[in-house]
């Protein structure tokens, strides 16, 4: 158990951030699944918002920059091939 006030605060902050990151990551994964299940027209409208979500995760270090780039590339190829 933590002995310092600052350590207790760090534990609280870490838990709050962990839950927020988990929520954002799960929401993005669901959006990607929805994009992959959509037809051409719907996928083209969803694509910019999904890319934006992926960029946001990368910017906040929830996912790695290269993973974000790979996801965006694969989704762009997928939408173009529909």
N, CA, C and O atoms as a MOPAC input file, in Angstrom:
PM7 MOZYME 1SCF
protein

 N      0.84600 1    -1.19300 1     0.00000 1
 C      0.00000 1     0.00000 1     0.00000 1
 C      0.88500 1     1.24700 1     0.00000 1
 O      1.98400 1     1.24800 1     0.55400 1
 N      0.38700 1     2.29600 1    -0.62600 1
 C      1.14700 1     3.53700 1    -0.74800 1
 C      1.27700 1     4.23700 1     0.60900 1
 O      0.36200 1     4.20900 1     1.43100 1
 N      2.41600 1     4.85300 1     0.81500 1
 C      2.68400 1     5.54200 1     2.08100 1
 C      2.58900 1     7.05700 1     1.97800 1
 O      2.50400 1     7.73700 1     3.00100 1
 N      2.60000 1     7.60100 1     0.76000 1
 C      2.60100 1     9.04500 1     0.58200 1
 C      1.30100 1     9.51000 1    -0.05600 1
 O      0.67300 1     8.78600 1    -0.82800 1
 N      0.91300 1    10.73300 1     0.28200 1
 C     -0.28400 1    11.32400 1    -0.30400 1
 C     -0.19600 1    11.36600 1    -1.82500 1
 O     -1.16700 1    11.07600 1    -2.52400 1
 N      0.98000 1    11.73200 1    -2.32600 1
 C      1.15700 1    11.85000 1    -3.77200 1
 C      1.00900 1    10.49300 1    -4.45300 1
 O      0.50300 1    10.41200 1    -5.57200 1
 N      1.45000 1     9.42300 1    -3.78300 1
 C      1.32300 1     8.08100 1    -4.34800 1
 C     -0.14300 1     7.66000 1    -4.40100 1
 O     -0.57200 1     7.01600 1    -5.35900 1
 N     -0.90300 1     8.02000 1    -3.38100 1
 C     -2.33700 1     7.70700 1    -3.37600 1
 C     -3.05300 1     8.44500 1    -4.50200 1
 O     -3.92300 1     7.89200 1    -5.17400 1
 N     -2.66800 1     9.70500 1    -4.69100 1
 C     -3.26400 1    10.49600 1    -5.76800 1
 C     -2.89700 1     9.90200 1    -7.12500 1
 O     -3.73400 1     9.83300 1    -8.02500 1
 N     -1.63700 1     9.47100 1    -7.26900 1
 C     -1.18300 1     8.85900 1    -8.52500 1
 C     -1.99400 1     7.59400 1    -8.81800 1
 O     -2.34200 1     7.34200 1    -9.97100 1
 N     -2.29500 1     6.80600 1    -7.80000 1
 C     -3.09500 1     5.59000 1    -7.97800 1
 C     -4.48700 1     5.94800 1    -8.48100 1
 O     -5.00600 1     5.31500 1    -9.40100 1
 N     -5.09100 1     6.97100 1    -7.87000 1
 C     -6.42700 1     7.40000 1    -8.30500 1
 C     -6.40500 1     7.89100 1    -9.74700 1
 O     -7.26400 1     7.52100 1   -10.54700 1
 N     -5.41800 1     8.72700 1   -10.07500 1
 C     -5.31000 1     9.26800 1   -11.43500 1
 C     -5.07700 1     8.17000 1   -12.45600 1
 O     -5.67100 1     8.17100 1   -13.53400 1
 N     -4.20600 1     7.23400 1   -12.10900 1
 C     -3.89200 1     6.13800 1   -13.03200 1
 C     -5.13100 1     5.31300 1   -13.34200 1
 O     -5.35700 1     4.93200 1   -14.49100 1
 N     -5.92100 1     5.04100 1   -12.33300 1
 C     -7.14500 1     4.24200 1   -12.53900 1
 C     -8.14000 1     4.98500 1   -13.42000 1
 O     -8.75200 1     4.39000 1   -14.30800 1
 N     -8.30100 1     6.27100 1   -13.17900 1
 C     -9.21400 1     7.08300 1   -13.98500 1
 C     -8.76500 1     7.09000 1   -15.44700 1
 O     -9.57500 1     6.89900 1   -16.35400 1
 N     -7.47300 1     7.31100 1   -15.66400 1
 C     -6.94300 1     7.34600 1   -17.02800 1
 C     -7.05300 1     5.98700 1   -17.69600 1
 O     -7.36800 1     5.90400 1   -18.88300 1
 N     -6.79600 1     4.91500 1   -16.94100 1
 C     -6.88700 1     3.56300 1   -17.49000 1
 C     -8.30000 1     3.28100 1   -17.99700 1
 O     -8.48100 1     2.73800 1   -19.08700 1
 N     -9.29100 1     3.65200 1   -17.20100 1
 C    -10.68300 1     3.42000 1   -17.60300 1
 C    -11.05700 1     4.25000 1   -18.82800 1
 O    -11.75200 1     3.76600 1   -19.72100 1
 N    -10.59400 1     5.51000 1   -18.87000 1
 C    -10.88900 1     6.35900 1   -20.01700 1
 C    -10.23600 1     5.81400 1   -21.27900 1
 O    -10.86400 1     5.76900 1   -22.33700 1
 N     -8.96700 1     5.39600 1   -21.17100 1
 C     -8.26100 1     4.82600 1   -22.31100 1
 C     -8.93100 1     3.54900 1   -22.80000 1
 O     -9.07000 1     3.33100 1   -24.00400 1
 N     -9.34100 1     2.71500 1   -21.86300 1
 C    -10.01300 1     1.45500 1   -22.20000 1
 C    -11.31100 1     1.73100 1   -22.95700 1
 O    -11.61100 1     1.07000 1   -23.95100 1
 N    -12.07700 1     2.71300 1   -22.47800 1
 C    -13.33700 1     3.07500 1   -23.13200 1
 C    -13.09600 1     3.57800 1   -24.55800 1
 O    -13.78100 1     3.16300 1   -25.49200 1
 N    -12.11500 1     4.47800 1   -24.71700 1
 C    -11.83400 1     5.03700 1   -26.04400 1
 C    -11.33100 1     3.96600 1   -27.00200 1
 O    -11.70600 1     3.95800 1   -28.17500 1
 N    -10.49000 1     3.06400 1   -26.51600 1
 C     -9.94200 1     2.00500 1   -27.35900 1
 C    -11.04700 1     1.05000 1   -27.80300 1
 O    -11.10300 1     0.65500 1   -28.96700 1
 N    -11.91900 1     0.68500 1   -26.87500 1
 C    -13.02000 1    -0.23500 1   -27.19900 1
 C    -13.99400 1     0.41500 1   -28.18300 1
 O    -14.47400 1    -0.24500 1   -29.10500 1
 N    -14.28200 1     1.68500 1   -27.99400 1
 C    -15.18200 1     2.40800 1   -28.89000 1
 C    -14.62100 1     2.44000 1   -30.30900 1
 O    -15.35400 1     2.25700 1   -31.28100 1
 N    -13.32400 1     2.67300 1   -30.41500 1
 C    -12.67800 1     2.70200 1   -31.73100 1
 C    -12.71000 1     1.33200 1   -32.38400 1
 O    -12.98200 1     1.21900 1   -33.57900 1
 N    -12.43700 1     0.28800 1   -31.61000 1
 C    -12.47800 1    -1.08000 1   -32.16000 1
 C    -13.87200 1    -1.41600 1   -32.67000 1
 O    -14.01500 1    -2.04500 1   -33.71900 1
 N    -14.90100 1    -1.00200 1   -31.93500 1
 C    -16.28000 1    -1.23700 1   -32.37800 1
 C    -16.57800 1    -0.47100 1   -33.66100 1
 O    -17.27200 1    -0.98000 1   -34.54200 1
 N    -16.06100 1     0.74500 1   -33.77000 1
 C    -16.26500 1     1.55100 1   -34.97800 1
 C    -15.59000 1     0.89100 1   -36.17900 1
 O    -16.13000 1     0.90900 1   -37.28500 1
 N    -14.41000 1     0.31000 1   -35.96000 1
 C    -13.70300 1    -0.38100 1   -37.04400 1
 C    -14.50600 1    -1.59400 1   -37.50300 1
 O    -14.63500 1    -1.83900 1   -38.70200 1
 N    -15.04700 1    -2.35500 1   -36.54900 1
 C    -15.86900 1    -3.52300 1   -36.89400 1
 C    -17.10000 1    -3.09100 1   -37.68900 1
 O    -17.47000 1    -3.73100 1   -38.67300 1
 N    -17.72800 1    -2.00300 1   -37.25400 1
 C    -18.91200 1    -1.48600 1   -37.94300 1
 C    -18.56600 1    -1.07600 1   -39.37500 1
 O    -19.34200 1    -1.32000 1   -40.30000 1
 N    -17.39600 1    -0.44900 1   -39.55500 1
 C    -16.93100 1    -0.04600 1   -40.88300 1
 C    -16.73500 1    -1.26400 1   -41.77400 1
 O    -17.12100 1    -1.24300 1   -42.94200 1
 N    -16.14000 1    -2.32200 1   -41.23900 1
 C    -15.87100 1    -3.52600 1   -42.03000 1
 C    -17.15300 1    -4.25700 1   -42.43000 1
 O    -17.17400 1    -4.96500 1   -43.43700 1
 N    -18.22000 1    -4.08900 1   -41.64800 1
 C    -19.48900 1    -4.75300 1   -41.95000 1
 C    -20.38000 1    -3.91300 1   -42.87000 1
 O    -21.37800 1    -4.41000 1   -43.39100 1
 N    -20.02100 1    -2.65300 1   -43.06700 1
 C    -20.87300 1    -1.73200 1   -43.82100 1
 C    -20.72400 1    -1.93700 1   -45.32600 1
 O    -19.73700 1    -2.49200 1   -45.81000 1
 N    -21.75800 1    -1.46100 1   -46.05700 1
 C    -21.67300 1    -1.48000 1   -47.51900 1
 C    -20.84200 1    -0.27900 1   -47.98500 1
 O    -20.41600 1     0.53700 1   -47.16700 1
 N    -20.61600 1    -0.17400 1   -49.28600 1
 C    -19.66800 1     0.81100 1   -49.83900 1
 C    -20.00700 1     2.24900 1   -49.43200 1
 O    -19.14500 1     2.97700 1   -48.93800 1
 N    -21.24100 1     2.64800 1   -49.63800 1
 C    -21.62100 1     4.03900 1   -49.37600 1
 C    -21.47400 1     4.38200 1   -47.89100 1
 O    -20.93900 1     5.43200 1   -47.53700 1
 N    -21.95000 1     3.49200 1   -47.04000 1
 C    -21.87700 1     3.72400 1   -45.59900 1
 C    -20.41400 1     3.71300 1   -45.12600 1
 O    -20.02400 1     4.50800 1   -44.27100 1
 N    -19.61500 1     2.80600 1   -45.69100 1
 C    -18.20300 1     2.71600 1   -45.31300 1
 C    -17.45700 1     4.00000 1   -45.66700 1
 O    -16.60800 1     4.46000 1   -44.90400 1
 N    -17.77600 1     4.57800 1   -46.83200 1
 C    -17.11200 1     5.81800 1   -47.23900 1
 C    -17.45600 1     6.97800 1   -46.31700 1
 O    -16.62400 1     7.85900 1   -46.09700 1
 N    -18.67400 1     6.99000 1   -45.77300 1
 C    -19.03700 1     8.06300 1   -44.84500 1
 C    -18.44000 1     7.82600 1   -43.46100 1
 O    -18.10800 1     8.78300 1   -42.76100 1
 N    -18.29800 1     6.55700 1   -43.05600 1
 C    -17.73500 1     6.24300 1   -41.74200 1
 C    -16.20800 1     6.39700 1   -41.70800 1
 O    -15.63600 1     6.70100 1   -40.66100 1
 N    -15.56200 1     6.19000 1   -42.84000 1
 C    -14.08900 1     6.13800 1   -42.88400 1
 C    -13.39900 1     7.35200 1   -42.25300 1
 O    -12.50700 1     7.15900 1   -41.42700 1
 N    -13.76600 1     8.59200 1   -42.59800 1
 C    -13.06500 1     9.74200 1   -41.98500 1
 C    -13.18400 1     9.78800 1   -40.46700 1
 O    -12.21900 1    10.13200 1   -39.78400 1
 N    -14.35600 1     9.44400 1   -39.92800 1
 C    -14.51800 1     9.48900 1   -38.47100 1
 C    -13.69600 1     8.39700 1   -37.78400 1
 O    -13.13900 1     8.61800 1   -36.70800 1
 N    -13.62300 1     7.22000 1   -38.40900 1
 C    -12.83100 1     6.12800 1   -37.83500 1
 C    -11.34100 1     6.47800 1   -37.86000 1
 O    -10.62700 1     6.22100 1   -36.89100 1
 N    -10.87600 1     7.05700 1   -38.95500 1
 C     -9.47400 1     7.47600 1   -39.05600 1
 C     -9.16300 1     8.53000 1   -37.99100 1
 O     -8.09200 1     8.52000 1   -37.38500 1
 N    -10.10400 1     9.42700 1   -37.77700 1
 C     -9.92800 1    10.45600 1   -36.75500 1
 C     -9.79500 1     9.83000 1   -35.37000 1
 O     -8.96500 1    10.25400 1   -34.56600 1
 N    -10.62200 1     8.81300 1   -35.09400 1
 C    -10.55800 1     8.13000 1   -33.80000 1
 C     -9.20600 1     7.43200 1   -33.62200 1
 O     -8.60600 1     7.48100 1   -32.54700 1
 N     -8.74200 1     6.79000 1   -34.68000 1
 C     -7.45200 1     6.09300 1   -34.62700 1
 C     -6.31900 1     7.09500 1   -34.38400 1
 O     -5.42300 1     6.84400 1   -33.57800 1
 N     -6.36600 1     8.23700 1   -35.09200 1
 C     -5.35100 1     9.27400 1   -34.90500 1
 C     -5.33100 1     9.78700 1   -33.46400 1
 O     -4.27000 1    10.03300 1   -32.88800 1
 N     -6.51700 1     9.94100 1   -32.90300 1
 C     -6.61900 1    10.43400 1   -31.53000 1
 C     -5.98300 1     9.44100 1   -30.55100 1
 O     -5.28500 1     9.84000 1   -29.61900 1
 N     -6.23000 1     8.14400 1   -30.77100 1
 C     -5.62300 1     7.12600 1   -29.90400 1
 C     -4.10100 1     7.16200 1   -30.00400 1
 O     -3.40200 1     7.04100 1   -28.99900 1
 N     -3.60100 1     7.32700 1   -31.21300 1
 C     -2.14500 1     7.36900 1   -31.40200 1
 C     -1.55100 1     8.61400 1   -30.75100 1
 O     -0.49200 1     8.55200 1   -30.12500 1
 N     -2.23400 1     9.73600 1   -30.90100 1
 C     -1.73600 1    10.98500 1   -30.33200 1
 C     -1.64600 1    10.90300 1   -28.80400 1
 O     -0.74500 1    11.48000 1   -28.19500 1
 N     -2.57800 1    10.19000 1   -28.20200 1
 C     -2.60200 1    10.07600 1   -26.74100 1
 C     -1.84700 1     8.84900 1   -26.23200 1
 O     -1.94300 1     8.49800 1   -25.05600 1
 N     -1.10100 1     8.20200 1   -27.12200 1
 C     -0.27800 1     7.03600 1   -26.76100 1
 C     -1.09100 1     5.87700 1   -26.20200 1
 O     -0.59400 1     5.12100 1   -25.36800 1
 N     -2.32100 1     5.73200 1   -26.64600 1
 C     -3.11500 1     4.56500 1   -26.26200 1
 C     -2.73500 1     3.40400 1   -27.17800 1
 O     -2.68200 1     2.25300 1   -26.74600 1
 N     -2.47300 1     3.71800 1   -28.44600 1
 C     -1.89800 1     2.73300 1   -29.36000 1
 C     -0.64100 1     3.34300 1   -29.97000 1
 O     -0.46500 1     4.56100 1   -29.96000 1
 N      0.22500 1     2.49400 1   -30.49700 1
 C      1.48100 1     2.94600 1   -31.08900 1
 C      1.21300 1     3.62100 1   -32.43000 1
 O      0.24600 1     3.29100 1   -33.11700 1
 N      2.07300 1     4.56700 1   -32.79400 1
 C      1.91300 1     5.28900 1   -34.05600 1
 C      1.92000 1     4.35600 1   -35.26600 1
 O      1.14400 1     4.54500 1   -36.20300 1
 N      2.79700 1     3.34700 1   -35.24600 1
 C      2.86400 1     2.42200 1   -36.37200 1
 C      1.60500 1     1.57200 1   -36.47700 1
 O      1.14900 1     1.27200 1   -37.58000 1
 N      1.04300 1     1.18300 1   -35.34100 1
 C     -0.19800 1     0.40900 1   -35.34800 1
 C     -1.32100 1     1.25300 1   -35.95200 1
 O     -2.13500 1     0.75100 1   -36.72700 1
 N     -1.35800 1     2.52700 1   -35.59500 1
 C     -2.36700 1     3.43300 1   -36.14300 1
 C     -2.20700 1     3.53700 1   -37.65200 1
 O     -3.19100 1     3.48800 1   -38.39000 1
 N     -0.96600 1     3.67900 1   -38.11200 1
 C     -0.70500 1     3.78800 1   -39.54600 1
 C     -1.13700 1     2.51500 1   -40.26800 1
 O     -1.74900 1     2.57600 1   -41.33400 1
 N     -0.81600 1     1.35900 1   -39.68000 1
 C     -1.20300 1     0.08600 1   -40.29200 1
 C     -2.71400 1    -0.06500 1   -40.37200 1
 O     -3.24700 1    -0.50000 1   -41.39300 1
 N     -3.40400 1     0.29500 1   -39.29400 1
 C     -4.86700 1     0.20500 1   -39.28700 1
 C     -5.47900 1     1.10100 1   -40.35900 1
 O     -6.36300 1     0.67800 1   -41.10400 1
 N     -5.00100 1     2.34700 1   -40.42900 1
 C     -5.54000 1     3.29100 1   -41.40700 1
 C     -5.28800 1     2.80600 1   -42.82600 1
 O     -6.15800 1     2.91100 1   -43.69000 1
 N     -4.10000 1     2.27800 1   -43.05900 1
 C     -3.74300 1     1.78400 1   -44.38900 1
 C     -4.65000 1     0.62400 1   -44.79700 1
 O     -5.18200 1     0.60600 1   -45.90700 1
 N     -4.82000 1    -0.33400 1   -43.90400 1
 C     -5.64900 1    -1.50000 1   -44.20800 1
 C     -7.11000 1    -1.10200 1   -44.43600 1
 O     -7.77400 1    -1.63100 1   -45.32800 1
 N     -7.60300 1    -0.16200 1   -43.61800 1
 C     -8.99300 1     0.27600 1   -43.78300 1
 C     -9.16600 1     1.04000 1   -45.09300 1
 O    -10.19000 1     0.88700 1   -45.76000 1
 N     -8.18800 1     1.85700 1   -45.47400 1
 C     -8.27100 1     2.60800 1   -46.71900 1
 C     -8.29700 1     1.63900 1   -47.90600 1
 O     -9.07800 1     1.80900 1   -48.84300 1
 N     -7.43200 1     0.62100 1   -47.85300 1
 C     -7.42100 1    -0.39000 1   -48.91500 1
 C     -8.76800 1    -1.10500 1   -48.99700 1
 O     -9.29900 1    -1.33700 1   -50.08300 1
 N     -9.30800 1    -1.44600 1   -47.83200 1
 C    -10.57700 1    -2.16200 1   -47.76000 1
 C    -11.71300 1    -1.34500 1   -48.36600 1
 O    -12.49900 1    -1.85500 1   -49.16400 1
 N    -11.79400 1    -0.05700 1   -47.97600 1
 C    -12.86300 1     0.81000 1   -48.48100 1
 C    -12.71400 1     1.03000 1   -49.97700 1
 O    -13.71100 1     1.07100 1   -50.69800 1
 N    -11.48800 1     1.17200 1   -50.45000 1
 C    -11.24500 1     1.38800 1   -51.88400 1
 C    -11.62300 1     0.14800 1   -52.69600 1
 O    -12.05600 1     0.26500 1   -53.84300 1
 N    -11.46200 1    -1.02900 1   -52.11000 1
 C    -11.73100 1    -2.27300 1   -52.82300 1
 C    -13.20500 1    -2.62900 1   -52.86400 1
 O    -13.61200 1    -3.49600 1   -53.63700 1
 N    -14.01000 1    -1.97100 1   -52.04000 1
 C    -15.45900 1    -2.30200 1   -52.00600 1
 C    -16.13600 1    -1.99500 1   -53.34600 1
 O    -17.33900 1    -2.21000 1   -53.49300 1

